[in-house]
């Protein structure tokens, strides 16, 4: 009787089972999702990062990076637009980031800002250079960020 009861148990969502900082984008997890879900998740992260201005945490940057790596080309114009939004948001946040001066702030605050700079630079390089969203700017000055000396 107990075996029958266990087989009919329906799993329900329990927020207590979810880690506070979310699940990490592991290879096994990414390989389980198809292209449609990959694109939906990417747009989800872009929306909260760019529109709602959620902080760029190490976890969020890892998800954006992993989903970009997982998306197959050719991309629809919506994906190109979303990647460009990420690039613009990262450039904007990098511009606003004030790096610590010597002896100014606590070492923990300094570490946090340097980590933020590294995350922003990584996403800027990936979206702007590798995915070529910075070099084909439409006259908005973004192309100057990625211009190489001739």
Short mmCIF file of C-alpha atoms in Angstrom, two decimals:
data_model
loop_
_atom_site.label_atom_id
_atom_site.label_comp_id
_atom_site.label_asym_id
_atom_site.label_seq_id
_atom_site.Cartn_x
_atom_site.Cartn_y
_atom_site.Cartn_z
CA UNK A 1 0.00 0.00 0.00
CA UNK A 2 2.84 2.43 0.81
CA UNK A 3 4.57 1.61 -2.49
CA UNK A 4 1.37 2.47 -4.35
CA UNK A 5 1.10 5.74 -2.43
CA UNK A 6 4.71 6.67 -3.32
CA UNK A 7 4.14 6.04 -7.02
CA UNK A 8 1.12 8.38 -7.12
CA UNK A 9 2.83 11.24 -5.27
CA UNK A 10 2.83 14.35 -7.41
CA UNK A 11 5.84 16.60 -7.18
CA UNK A 12 4.97 20.22 -6.51
CA UNK A 13 7.06 23.34 -6.49
CA UNK A 14 8.59 24.05 -3.13
CA UNK A 15 10.52 27.34 -2.92
CA UNK A 16 12.47 26.04 0.08
CA UNK A 17 14.21 23.55 -2.24
CA UNK A 18 15.54 26.29 -4.52
CA UNK A 19 18.93 27.81 -3.62
CA UNK A 20 18.76 31.50 -2.70
CA UNK A 21 21.06 32.51 -5.55
CA UNK A 22 19.41 30.15 -8.06
CA UNK A 23 20.73 27.13 -9.88
CA UNK A 24 24.06 27.29 -11.63
CA UNK A 25 24.17 26.83 -15.41
CA UNK A 26 25.86 23.44 -15.43
CA UNK A 27 26.66 21.60 -18.65
CA UNK A 28 24.20 18.83 -17.86
CA UNK A 29 21.41 21.36 -17.25
CA UNK A 30 22.16 23.32 -20.43
CA UNK A 31 22.19 20.17 -22.55
CA UNK A 32 18.70 19.29 -21.32
CA UNK A 33 17.10 22.45 -22.68
CA UNK A 34 16.21 22.96 -26.32
CA UNK A 35 16.79 26.06 -28.45
CA UNK A 36 13.36 27.51 -27.77
CA UNK A 37 13.80 27.35 -24.00
CA UNK A 38 17.38 28.61 -24.34
CA UNK A 39 16.15 31.70 -26.13
CA UNK A 40 13.29 32.22 -23.67
CA UNK A 41 15.67 31.99 -20.72
CA UNK A 42 18.12 34.35 -22.42
CA UNK A 43 15.37 36.94 -22.99
CA UNK A 44 14.27 36.47 -19.37
CA UNK A 45 17.76 37.29 -18.09
CA UNK A 46 18.12 40.21 -20.51
CA UNK A 47 14.77 41.64 -19.37
CA UNK A 48 15.66 41.59 -15.70
CA UNK A 49 19.23 42.78 -16.29
CA UNK A 50 18.49 45.56 -18.79
CA UNK A 51 14.92 46.66 -18.13
CA UNK A 52 14.58 46.11 -14.39
CA UNK A 53 18.25 46.94 -13.75
CA UNK A 54 18.86 43.90 -11.56
CA UNK A 55 22.48 43.73 -10.37
CA UNK A 56 25.00 41.81 -12.43
CA UNK A 57 25.87 39.01 -10.09
CA UNK A 58 28.38 36.30 -10.83
CA UNK A 59 25.46 33.87 -11.23
CA UNK A 60 23.56 36.10 -13.69
CA UNK A 61 26.68 36.73 -15.77
CA UNK A 62 27.34 32.97 -15.87
CA UNK A 63 23.78 32.33 -17.08
CA UNK A 64 23.98 34.99 -19.79
CA UNK A 65 27.34 33.64 -20.94
CA UNK A 66 26.13 30.01 -20.91
CA UNK A 67 22.91 30.78 -22.77
CA UNK A 68 24.81 32.77 -25.41
CA UNK A 69 27.16 29.82 -25.88
CA UNK A 70 24.17 27.46 -26.18
CA UNK A 71 22.20 29.48 -28.78
CA UNK A 72 22.57 28.24 -32.33
CA UNK A 73 23.00 30.61 -35.24
CA UNK A 74 21.47 32.00 -37.38
CA UNK A 75 19.79 34.30 -34.88
CA UNK A 76 16.45 35.97 -35.26
CA UNK A 77 16.46 39.75 -35.07
CA UNK A 78 15.06 39.51 -31.53
CA UNK A 79 18.17 37.67 -30.34
CA UNK A 80 20.45 40.19 -32.06
CA UNK A 81 18.54 43.00 -30.40
CA UNK A 82 18.72 41.33 -26.98
CA UNK A 83 22.47 40.74 -27.28
CA UNK A 84 22.91 44.36 -28.28
CA UNK A 85 20.85 45.42 -25.24
CA UNK A 86 23.19 43.44 -23.01
CA UNK A 87 26.17 45.14 -24.66
CA UNK A 88 24.70 48.61 -24.18
CA UNK A 89 23.73 47.91 -20.57
CA UNK A 90 27.18 46.54 -19.75
CA UNK A 91 28.86 49.56 -21.36
CA UNK A 92 26.56 51.90 -19.47
CA UNK A 93 27.21 50.19 -16.15
CA UNK A 94 30.93 50.11 -16.81
CA UNK A 95 30.90 53.83 -17.54
CA UNK A 96 29.06 54.51 -14.25
CA UNK A 97 31.31 52.22 -12.21
CA UNK A 98 33.70 54.15 -10.01
CA UNK A 99 36.83 52.17 -9.36
CA UNK A 100 38.36 52.43 -5.92
CA UNK A 101 41.13 54.84 -5.11
CA UNK A 102 44.00 53.86 -2.86
CA UNK A 103 43.05 53.96 0.82
CA UNK A 104 39.47 55.08 0.11
CA UNK A 105 37.04 52.25 0.77
CA UNK A 106 37.09 48.94 2.56
CA UNK A 107 38.86 46.07 0.87
CA UNK A 108 35.57 44.17 0.56
CA UNK A 109 33.98 47.06 -1.35
CA UNK A 110 37.09 47.33 -3.56
CA UNK A 111 36.95 43.61 -4.30
CA UNK A 112 33.27 43.83 -5.22
CA UNK A 113 33.91 46.68 -7.67
CA UNK A 114 36.84 44.92 -9.33
CA UNK A 115 34.76 41.76 -9.68
CA UNK A 116 31.94 43.82 -11.21
CA UNK A 117 34.42 45.30 -13.69
CA UNK A 118 35.65 41.83 -14.66
CA UNK A 119 32.07 40.57 -15.21
CA UNK A 120 31.16 43.62 -17.29
CA UNK A 121 34.34 43.40 -19.39
CA UNK A 122 33.73 39.72 -20.06
CA UNK A 123 30.18 40.29 -21.28
CA UNK A 124 31.25 43.34 -23.30
CA UNK A 125 33.95 41.30 -25.05
CA UNK A 126 31.62 38.38 -25.76
CA UNK A 127 28.66 40.41 -27.00
CA UNK A 128 30.59 43.16 -28.74
CA UNK A 129 33.48 41.30 -30.32
CA UNK A 130 32.62 37.61 -30.57
CA UNK A 131 28.96 38.11 -31.45
CA UNK A 132 29.80 41.24 -33.48
CA UNK A 133 27.14 43.48 -31.95
CA UNK A 134 29.56 46.35 -31.33
CA UNK A 135 31.18 46.66 -34.73
CA UNK A 136 28.00 47.22 -36.73
CA UNK A 137 26.58 50.03 -34.62
CA UNK A 138 24.11 52.29 -36.32
CA UNK A 139 25.87 55.58 -35.71
CA UNK A 140 25.40 55.50 -31.95
CA UNK A 141 29.12 55.52 -31.18
CA UNK A 142 29.28 51.89 -30.03
CA UNK A 143 31.50 51.03 -32.98
CA UNK A 144 34.25 53.26 -31.54
CA UNK A 145 34.56 50.92 -28.57
CA UNK A 146 35.67 48.08 -30.83
CA UNK A 147 37.65 49.91 -33.49
CA UNK A 148 41.12 48.55 -34.02
CA UNK A 149 44.02 50.75 -35.00
CA UNK A 150 44.82 50.62 -38.69
#
